[in-house]
mmCIF file with all atom_site columns, C-alpha atoms in Angstrom:
data_model
loop_
_atom_site.group_PDB
_atom_site.id
_atom_site.type_symbol
_atom_site.label_atom_id
_atom_site.label_alt_id
_atom_site.label_comp_id
_atom_site.label_asym_id
_atom_site.label_entity_id
_atom_site.label_seq_id
_atom_site.pdbx_PDB_ins_code
_atom_site.Cartn_x
_atom_site.Cartn_y
_atom_site.Cartn_z
_atom_site.occupancy
_atom_site.B_iso_or_equiv
_atom_site.pdbx_formal_charge
_atom_site.auth_seq_id
_atom_site.auth_comp_id
_atom_site.auth_asym_id
_atom_site.auth_atom_id
_atom_site.pdbx_PDB_model_num
ATOM 1   C CA . UNK A 1 1   ? -8.565  -5.368  -1.119  1.00 46.00 ? 1377 UNK A CA 1
ATOM 2   C CA . UNK A 1 2   ? -10.355 -5.523  -4.419  1.00 46.00 ? 1378 UNK A CA 1
ATOM 3   C CA . UNK A 1 3   ? -8.296  -4.899  -7.558  1.00 49.00 ? 1379 UNK A CA 1
ATOM 4   C CA . UNK A 1 4   ? -9.735  -4.081  -10.960 1.00 48.00 ? 1380 UNK A CA 1
ATOM 5   C CA . UNK A 1 5   ? -7.655  -4.044  -14.122 1.00 46.00 ? 1381 UNK A CA 1
ATOM 6   C CA . UNK A 1 6   ? -4.708  -6.240  -13.135 1.00 50.00 ? 1382 UNK A CA 1
ATOM 7   C CA . UNK A 1 7   ? -4.701  -8.493  -16.194 1.00 51.00 ? 1383 UNK A CA 1
ATOM 8   C CA . UNK A 1 8   ? -6.222  -6.359  -18.882 1.00 49.00 ? 1384 UNK A CA 1
ATOM 9   C CA . UNK A 1 9   ? -5.123  -3.576  -21.168 1.00 47.00 ? 1385 UNK A CA 1
ATOM 10  C CA . UNK A 1 10  ? -6.284  -0.752  -18.890 1.00 59.00 ? 1386 UNK A CA 1
ATOM 11  C CA . UNK A 1 11  ? -3.755  2.008   -18.257 1.00 69.00 ? 1387 UNK A CA 1
ATOM 12  C CA . UNK A 1 12  ? -4.817  2.228   -14.622 1.00 74.00 ? 1388 UNK A CA 1
ATOM 13  C CA . UNK A 1 13  ? -5.602  -0.308  -11.936 1.00 79.00 ? 1389 UNK A CA 1
ATOM 14  C CA . UNK A 1 14  ? -8.222  0.530   -9.300  1.00 85.00 ? 1390 UNK A CA 1
ATOM 15  C CA . UNK A 1 15  ? -7.998  -0.930  -5.811  1.00 85.00 ? 1391 UNK A CA 1
ATOM 16  C CA . UNK A 1 16  ? -10.473 -0.551  -2.962  1.00 88.00 ? 1392 UNK A CA 1
ATOM 17  C CA . UNK A 1 17  ? -9.103  -1.031  0.548   1.00 89.00 ? 1393 UNK A CA 1
ATOM 18  C CA . UNK A 1 18  ? -11.028 -1.374  3.795   1.00 89.00 ? 1394 UNK A CA 1
ATOM 19  C CA . UNK A 1 19  ? -9.285  -0.046  6.912   1.00 91.00 ? 1395 UNK A CA 1
ATOM 20  C CA . UNK A 1 20  ? -10.913 -1.355  10.105  1.00 91.00 ? 1396 UNK A CA 1
ATOM 21  C CA . UNK A 1 21  ? -10.641 0.374   13.464  1.00 92.00 ? 1397 UNK A CA 1
ATOM 22  C CA . UNK A 1 22  ? -9.202  -1.595  16.416  1.00 91.00 ? 1398 UNK A CA 1
ATOM 23  C CA . UNK A 1 23  ? -12.700 -2.301  17.787  1.00 90.00 ? 1399 UNK A CA 1
ATOM 24  C CA . UNK A 1 24  ? -14.076 -3.569  14.439  1.00 86.00 ? 1400 UNK A CA 1
ATOM 25  C CA . UNK A 1 25  ? -14.814 -7.260  13.967  1.00 83.00 ? 1401 UNK A CA 1
ATOM 26  C CA . UNK A 1 26  ? -12.619 -7.369  10.856  1.00 81.00 ? 1402 UNK A CA 1
ATOM 27  C CA . UNK A 1 27  ? -9.659  -6.045  12.852  1.00 82.00 ? 1403 UNK A CA 1
ATOM 28  C CA . UNK A 1 28  ? -10.288 -8.469  15.727  1.00 81.00 ? 1404 UNK A CA 1
ATOM 29  C CA . UNK A 1 29  ? -10.459 -11.477 13.388  1.00 80.00 ? 1405 UNK A CA 1
ATOM 30  C CA . UNK A 1 30  ? -7.205  -10.624 11.648  1.00 78.00 ? 1406 UNK A CA 1
ATOM 31  C CA . UNK A 1 31  ? -3.821  -9.490  12.801  1.00 72.00 ? 1407 UNK A CA 1
ATOM 32  C CA . UNK A 1 32  ? -3.106  -5.766  12.475  1.00 70.00 ? 1408 UNK A CA 1
ATOM 33  C CA . UNK A 1 33  ? -0.200  -6.819  10.236  1.00 74.00 ? 1409 UNK A CA 1
ATOM 34  C CA . UNK A 1 34  ? -2.771  -8.091  7.726   1.00 78.00 ? 1410 UNK A CA 1
ATOM 35  C CA . UNK A 1 35  ? -3.618  -4.439  7.073   1.00 83.00 ? 1411 UNK A CA 1
ATOM 36  C CA . UNK A 1 36  ? 0.045   -3.317  7.155   1.00 86.00 ? 1412 UNK A CA 1
ATOM 37  C CA . UNK A 1 37  ? -0.710  -1.086  10.141  1.00 91.00 ? 1413 UNK A CA 1
ATOM 38  C CA . UNK A 1 38  ? 2.384   0.349   11.802  1.00 92.00 ? 1414 UNK A CA 1
ATOM 39  C CA . UNK A 1 39  ? 4.705   -1.256  9.231   1.00 93.00 ? 1415 UNK A CA 1
ATOM 40  C CA . UNK A 1 40  ? 6.966   1.329   7.574   1.00 96.00 ? 1416 UNK A CA 1
ATOM 41  C CA . UNK A 1 41  ? 6.994   0.526   3.866   1.00 95.00 ? 1417 UNK A CA 1
ATOM 42  C CA . UNK A 1 42  ? 7.300   2.033   0.430   1.00 94.00 ? 1418 UNK A CA 1
ATOM 43  C CA . UNK A 1 43  ? 5.470   1.197   -2.780  1.00 89.00 ? 1419 UNK A CA 1
ATOM 44  C CA . UNK A 1 44  ? 7.242   0.505   -6.055  1.00 86.00 ? 1420 UNK A CA 1
ATOM 45  C CA . UNK A 1 45  ? 4.347   1.888   -8.115  1.00 84.00 ? 1421 UNK A CA 1
ATOM 46  C CA . UNK A 1 46  ? 2.582   5.233   -8.569  1.00 85.00 ? 1422 UNK A CA 1
ATOM 47  C CA . UNK A 1 47  ? -0.335  5.382   -6.171  1.00 88.00 ? 1423 UNK A CA 1
ATOM 48  C CA . UNK A 1 48  ? -3.154  7.889   -5.801  1.00 93.00 ? 1424 UNK A CA 1
ATOM 49  C CA . UNK A 1 49  ? -5.383  7.274   -2.791  1.00 94.00 ? 1425 UNK A CA 1
ATOM 50  C CA . UNK A 1 50  ? -8.744  8.853   -2.009  1.00 95.00 ? 1426 UNK A CA 1
ATOM 51  C CA . UNK A 1 51  ? -10.628 8.446   1.284   1.00 96.00 ? 1427 UNK A CA 1
ATOM 52  C CA . UNK A 1 52  ? -14.173 7.504   0.221   1.00 96.00 ? 1428 UNK A CA 1
ATOM 53  C CA . UNK A 1 53  ? -15.706 6.325   3.506   1.00 96.00 ? 1429 UNK A CA 1
ATOM 54  C CA . UNK A 1 54  ? -15.186 6.940   7.210   1.00 96.00 ? 1430 UNK A CA 1
ATOM 55  C CA . UNK A 1 55  ? -12.904 9.379   8.989   1.00 97.00 ? 1431 UNK A CA 1
ATOM 56  C CA . UNK A 1 56  ? -9.762  8.230   7.165   1.00 96.00 ? 1432 UNK A CA 1
ATOM 57  C CA . UNK A 1 57  ? -6.451  7.302   8.739   1.00 96.00 ? 1433 UNK A CA 1
ATOM 58  C CA . UNK A 1 58  ? -3.214  8.866   9.920   1.00 96.00 ? 1434 UNK A CA 1
ATOM 59  C CA . UNK A 1 59  ? 0.144   8.152   8.328   1.00 96.00 ? 1435 UNK A CA 1
ATOM 60  C CA . UNK A 1 60  ? 3.723   9.105   9.153   1.00 98.00 ? 1436 UNK A CA 1
ATOM 61  C CA . UNK A 1 61  ? 5.569   10.046  5.952   1.00 97.00 ? 1437 UNK A CA 1
ATOM 62  C CA . UNK A 1 62  ? 9.256   9.638   5.191   1.00 98.00 ? 1438 UNK A CA 1
ATOM 63  C CA . UNK A 1 63  ? 11.244  9.897   1.995   1.00 97.00 ? 1439 UNK A CA 1
ATOM 64  C CA . UNK A 1 64  ? 14.418  8.323   0.651   1.00 97.00 ? 1440 UNK A CA 1
ATOM 65  C CA . UNK A 1 65  ? 16.526  8.212   -2.500  1.00 96.00 ? 1441 UNK A CA 1
ATOM 66  C CA . UNK A 1 66  ? 16.002  4.796   -4.088  1.00 93.00 ? 1442 UNK A CA 1
ATOM 67  C CA . UNK A 1 67  ? 18.923  5.335   -6.469  1.00 92.00 ? 1443 UNK A CA 1
ATOM 68  C CA . UNK A 1 68  ? 21.300  5.563   -3.473  1.00 94.00 ? 1444 UNK A CA 1
ATOM 69  C CA . UNK A 1 69  ? 20.048  2.234   -2.047  1.00 94.00 ? 1445 UNK A CA 1
ATOM 70  C CA . UNK A 1 70  ? 21.466  -1.174  -2.928  1.00 94.00 ? 1446 UNK A CA 1
ATOM 71  C CA . UNK A 1 71  ? 18.469  -2.913  -1.331  1.00 93.00 ? 1447 UNK A CA 1
ATOM 72  C CA . UNK A 1 72  ? 19.837  -5.404  1.162   1.00 95.00 ? 1448 UNK A CA 1
ATOM 73  C CA . UNK A 1 73  ? 18.356  -6.141  4.594   1.00 96.00 ? 1449 UNK A CA 1
ATOM 74  C CA . UNK A 1 74  ? 19.949  -4.053  7.392   1.00 97.00 ? 1450 UNK A CA 1
ATOM 75  C CA . UNK A 1 75  ? 21.268  -1.521  4.860   1.00 97.00 ? 1451 UNK A CA 1
ATOM 76  C CA . UNK A 1 76  ? 21.414  2.026   6.250   1.00 98.00 ? 1452 UNK A CA 1
ATOM 77  C CA . UNK A 1 77  ? 19.097  4.413   4.420   1.00 98.00 ? 1453 UNK A CA 1
ATOM 78  C CA . UNK A 1 78  ? 19.059  8.220   4.749   1.00 97.00 ? 1454 UNK A CA 1
ATOM 79  C CA . UNK A 1 79  ? 15.448  9.051   5.633   1.00 98.00 ? 1455 UNK A CA 1
ATOM 80  C CA . UNK A 1 80  ? 13.697  12.417  5.591   1.00 98.00 ? 1456 UNK A CA 1
ATOM 81  C CA . UNK A 1 81  ? 10.837  12.736  8.105   1.00 98.00 ? 1457 UNK A CA 1
ATOM 82  C CA . UNK A 1 82  ? 7.855   14.624  6.669   1.00 97.00 ? 1458 UNK A CA 1
ATOM 83  C CA . UNK A 1 83  ? 5.637   14.212  9.742   1.00 97.00 ? 1459 UNK A CA 1
ATOM 84  C CA . UNK A 1 84  ? 2.212   12.763  10.429  1.00 97.00 ? 1460 UNK A CA 1
ATOM 85  C CA . UNK A 1 85  ? -0.755  13.502  8.198   1.00 97.00 ? 1461 UNK A CA 1
ATOM 86  C CA . UNK A 1 86  ? -4.447  12.569  8.289   1.00 97.00 ? 1462 UNK A CA 1
ATOM 87  C CA . UNK A 1 87  ? -6.107  11.335  5.083   1.00 96.00 ? 1463 UNK A CA 1
ATOM 88  C CA . UNK A 1 88  ? -9.543  12.928  5.461   1.00 95.00 ? 1464 UNK A CA 1
ATOM 89  C CA . UNK A 1 89  ? -12.717 12.117  3.504   1.00 95.00 ? 1465 UNK A CA 1
ATOM 90  C CA . UNK A 1 90  ? -12.468 13.482  -0.017  1.00 92.00 ? 1466 UNK A CA 1
ATOM 91  C CA . UNK A 1 91  ? -8.706  14.075  0.143   1.00 93.00 ? 1467 UNK A CA 1
ATOM 92  C CA . UNK A 1 92  ? -6.367  12.617  -2.451  1.00 94.00 ? 1468 UNK A CA 1
ATOM 93  C CA . UNK A 1 93  ? -2.735  11.747  -1.761  1.00 93.00 ? 1469 UNK A CA 1
ATOM 94  C CA . UNK A 1 94  ? -0.010  10.755  -4.180  1.00 93.00 ? 1470 UNK A CA 1
ATOM 95  C CA . UNK A 1 95  ? 2.671   8.241   -3.208  1.00 92.00 ? 1471 UNK A CA 1
ATOM 96  C CA . UNK A 1 96  ? 5.790   8.450   -5.348  1.00 91.00 ? 1472 UNK A CA 1
ATOM 97  C CA . UNK A 1 97  ? 7.150   5.001   -6.243  1.00 89.00 ? 1473 UNK A CA 1
ATOM 98  C CA . UNK A 1 98  ? 10.324  3.855   -4.504  1.00 91.00 ? 1474 UNK A CA 1
ATOM 99  C CA . UNK A 1 99  ? 10.659  7.192   -2.732  1.00 94.00 ? 1475 UNK A CA 1
ATOM 100 C CA . UNK A 1 100 ? 7.795   7.705   -0.253  1.00 96.00 ? 1476 UNK A CA 1
ATOM 101 C CA . UNK A 1 101 ? 7.694   5.598   2.901   1.00 97.00 ? 1477 UNK A CA 1
ATOM 102 C CA . UNK A 1 102 ? 4.663   5.604   5.145   1.00 96.00 ? 1478 UNK A CA 1
ATOM 103 C CA . UNK A 1 103 ? 3.500   4.113   8.418   1.00 96.00 ? 1479 UNK A CA 1
ATOM 104 C CA . UNK A 1 104 ? -0.265  3.790   8.454   1.00 95.00 ? 1480 UNK A CA 1
ATOM 105 C CA . UNK A 1 105 ? -2.270  3.700   11.694  1.00 95.00 ? 1481 UNK A CA 1
ATOM 106 C CA . UNK A 1 106 ? -5.744  2.226   12.263  1.00 94.00 ? 1482 UNK A CA 1
ATOM 107 C CA . UNK A 1 107 ? -8.548  4.770   11.813  1.00 96.00 ? 1483 UNK A CA 1
ATOM 108 C CA . UNK A 1 108 ? -10.886 5.823   14.624  1.00 95.00 ? 1484 UNK A CA 1
ATOM 109 C CA . UNK A 1 109 ? -13.744 4.154   12.729  1.00 95.00 ? 1485 UNK A CA 1
ATOM 110 C CA . UNK A 1 110 ? -14.040 1.853   9.718   1.00 93.00 ? 1486 UNK A CA 1
ATOM 111 C CA . UNK A 1 111 ? -12.696 3.647   6.644   1.00 95.00 ? 1487 UNK A CA 1
ATOM 112 C CA . UNK A 1 112 ? -12.287 2.857   2.964   1.00 94.00 ? 1488 UNK A CA 1
ATOM 113 C CA . UNK A 1 113 ? -9.964  4.198   0.321   1.00 95.00 ? 1489 UNK A CA 1
ATOM 114 C CA . UNK A 1 114 ? -9.978  3.971   -3.439  1.00 94.00 ? 1490 UNK A CA 1
ATOM 115 C CA . UNK A 1 115 ? -6.511  3.666   -4.921  1.00 92.00 ? 1491 UNK A CA 1
ATOM 116 C CA . UNK A 1 116 ? -5.507  4.272   -8.508  1.00 89.00 ? 1492 UNK A CA 1
ATOM 117 C CA . UNK A 1 117 ? -2.276  2.614   -9.606  1.00 83.00 ? 1493 UNK A CA 1
ATOM 118 C CA . UNK A 1 118 ? -0.405  3.373   -12.809 1.00 76.00 ? 1494 UNK A CA 1
ATOM 119 C CA . UNK A 1 119 ? -0.333  0.085   -14.699 1.00 64.00 ? 1495 UNK A CA 1
ATOM 120 C CA . UNK A 1 120 ? 3.191   0.760   -15.991 1.00 61.00 ? 1496 UNK A CA 1
ATOM 121 C CA . UNK A 1 121 ? 4.726   1.055   -12.536 1.00 56.00 ? 1497 UNK A CA 1
ATOM 122 C CA . UNK A 1 122 ? 2.694   -1.861  -11.103 1.00 51.00 ? 1498 UNK A CA 1
ATOM 123 C CA . UNK A 1 123 ? 5.143   -4.067  -12.984 1.00 52.00 ? 1499 UNK A CA 1
ATOM 124 C CA . UNK A 1 124 ? 8.134   -2.058  -11.763 1.00 59.00 ? 1500 UNK A CA 1
ATOM 125 C CA . UNK A 1 125 ? 11.526  -3.714  -11.500 1.00 73.00 ? 1501 UNK A CA 1
ATOM 126 C CA . UNK A 1 126 ? 12.282  -1.750  -8.324  1.00 81.00 ? 1502 UNK A CA 1
ATOM 127 C CA . UNK A 1 127 ? 12.240  -3.639  -5.061  1.00 87.00 ? 1503 UNK A CA 1
ATOM 128 C CA . UNK A 1 128 ? 9.684   -2.757  -2.412  1.00 90.00 ? 1504 UNK A CA 1
ATOM 129 C CA . UNK A 1 129 ? 10.880  -2.596  1.205   1.00 94.00 ? 1505 UNK A CA 1
ATOM 130 C CA . UNK A 1 130 ? 9.873   -2.532  4.851   1.00 95.00 ? 1506 UNK A CA 1
ATOM 131 C CA . UNK A 1 131 ? 11.946  -0.171  7.004   1.00 97.00 ? 1507 UNK A CA 1
ATOM 132 C CA . UNK A 1 132 ? 13.025  0.533   10.559  1.00 98.00 ? 1508 UNK A CA 1
ATOM 133 C CA . UNK A 1 133 ? 12.580  4.313   10.609  1.00 97.00 ? 1509 UNK A CA 1
ATOM 134 C CA . UNK A 1 134 ? 14.097  4.668   14.087  1.00 97.00 ? 1510 UNK A CA 1
ATOM 135 C CA . UNK A 1 135 ? 17.413  3.192   12.961  1.00 97.00 ? 1511 UNK A CA 1
ATOM 136 C CA . UNK A 1 136 ? 17.123  4.126   9.277   1.00 97.00 ? 1512 UNK A CA 1
ATOM 137 C CA . UNK A 1 137 ? 17.497  0.606   7.870   1.00 98.00 ? 1513 UNK A CA 1
ATOM 138 C CA . UNK A 1 138 ? 15.786  -1.795  5.480   1.00 97.00 ? 1514 UNK A CA 1
ATOM 139 C CA . UNK A 1 139 ? 14.224  -4.666  7.444   1.00 96.00 ? 1515 UNK A CA 1
ATOM 140 C CA . UNK A 1 140 ? 12.702  -6.726  4.641   1.00 93.00 ? 1516 UNK A CA 1
ATOM 141 C CA . UNK A 1 141 ? 12.319  -6.980  0.877   1.00 92.00 ? 1517 UNK A CA 1
ATOM 142 C CA . UNK A 1 142 ? 8.676   -7.320  -0.118  1.00 86.00 ? 1518 UNK A CA 1
ATOM 143 C CA . UNK A 1 143 ? 8.360   -10.029 -2.720  1.00 68.00 ? 1519 UNK A CA 1
ATOM 144 C CA . UNK A 1 144 ? 5.682   -10.119 -5.409  1.00 58.00 ? 1520 UNK A CA 1
ATOM 145 C CA . UNK A 1 145 ? 5.556   -13.813 -4.587  1.00 51.00 ? 1521 UNK A CA 1
ATOM 146 C CA . UNK A 1 146 ? 4.367   -13.046 -1.050  1.00 50.00 ? 1522 UNK A CA 1
ATOM 147 C CA . UNK A 1 147 ? 1.015   -14.392 0.130   1.00 43.00 ? 1523 UNK A CA 1
ATOM 148 C CA . UNK A 1 148 ? -0.532  -10.917 0.085   1.00 50.00 ? 1524 UNK A CA 1
ATOM 149 C CA . UNK A 1 149 ? 0.286   -10.380 -3.589  1.00 51.00 ? 1525 UNK A CA 1
ATOM 150 C CA . UNK A 1 150 ? -0.841  -13.895 -4.549  1.00 50.00 ? 1526 UNK A CA 1
ATOM 151 C CA . UNK A 1 151 ? -4.197  -13.409 -2.789  1.00 49.00 ? 1527 UNK A CA 1
ATOM 152 C CA . UNK A 1 152 ? -4.682  -9.957  -4.327  1.00 54.00 ? 1528 UNK A CA 1
ATOM 153 C CA . UNK A 1 153 ? -3.867  -11.304 -7.790  1.00 55.00 ? 1529 UNK A CA 1
ATOM 154 C CA . UNK A 1 154 ? -6.262  -14.242 -7.324  1.00 51.00 ? 1530 UNK A CA 1
ATOM 155 C CA . UNK A 1 155 ? -9.131  -11.954 -6.254  1.00 51.00 ? 1531 UNK A CA 1
ATOM 156 C CA . UNK A 1 156 ? -8.372  -9.563  -9.102  1.00 56.00 ? 1532 UNK A CA 1
ATOM 157 C CA . UNK A 1 157 ? -8.338  -12.368 -11.673 1.00 56.00 ? 1533 UNK A CA 1
ATOM 158 C CA . UNK A 1 158 ? -11.651 -13.715 -10.385 1.00 53.00 ? 1534 UNK A CA 1
ATOM 159 C CA . UNK A 1 159 ? -13.204 -10.245 -10.480 1.00 53.00 ? 1535 UNK A CA 1
ATOM 160 C CA . UNK A 1 160 ? -11.912 -9.657  -14.013 1.00 57.00 ? 1536 UNK A CA 1
ATOM 161 C CA . UNK A 1 161 ? -13.458 -12.996 -15.069 1.00 58.00 ? 1537 UNK A CA 1
ATOM 162 C CA . UNK A 1 162 ? -16.804 -11.859 -13.637 1.00 54.00 ? 1538 UNK A CA 1
ATOM 163 C CA . UNK A 1 163 ? -16.556 -8.484  -15.390 1.00 55.00 ? 1539 UNK A CA 1
ATOM 164 C CA . UNK A 1 164 ? -15.624 -10.167 -18.658 1.00 57.00 ? 1540 UNK A CA 1
ATOM 165 C CA . UNK A 1 165 ? -18.610 -12.538 -18.512 1.00 56.00 ? 1541 UNK A CA 1
ATOM 166 C CA . UNK A 1 166 ? -20.964 -9.699  -17.570 1.00 52.00 ? 1542 UNK A CA 1
ATOM 167 C CA . UNK A 1 167 ? -19.834 -7.704  -20.607 1.00 52.00 ? 1543 UNK A CA 1
ATOM 168 C CA . UNK A 1 168 ? -20.780 -10.521 -23.025 1.00 52.00 ? 1544 UNK A CA 1
#
């Protein structure tokens, strides 16, 4: 994932994500977990996503009331199932922070999305979680200190340095 705007005064952060299909080299060289495939999770920031390349992907959507959750592992959470949807080329979806849960599946062919994140909620104090949607429980707290976030921040900082030098 490529992030633009992480450490600057922009109101929005742009992120480009590549979603490989199971038969793609990128998928084969990484674990599916590296792309968060089939991992029920929420986001603690406003997220708009637009499919900009490929056939897009399918996602199962659920919702929950973050205010009613204490946030501990194995906590029971009342989930609402909103069904499976296909993000098609040119479509835009909105993920509500700390409310929408989704389970993303690998696309039929390599796909790419452009995400726009509200800078104010990127620094949200709300926890982000992984869920067991079958049993309606929290399985893990997602830490900003996790490897994924550290790598994304590092790439973003490097890209911002490049952009800053190019603007001079």
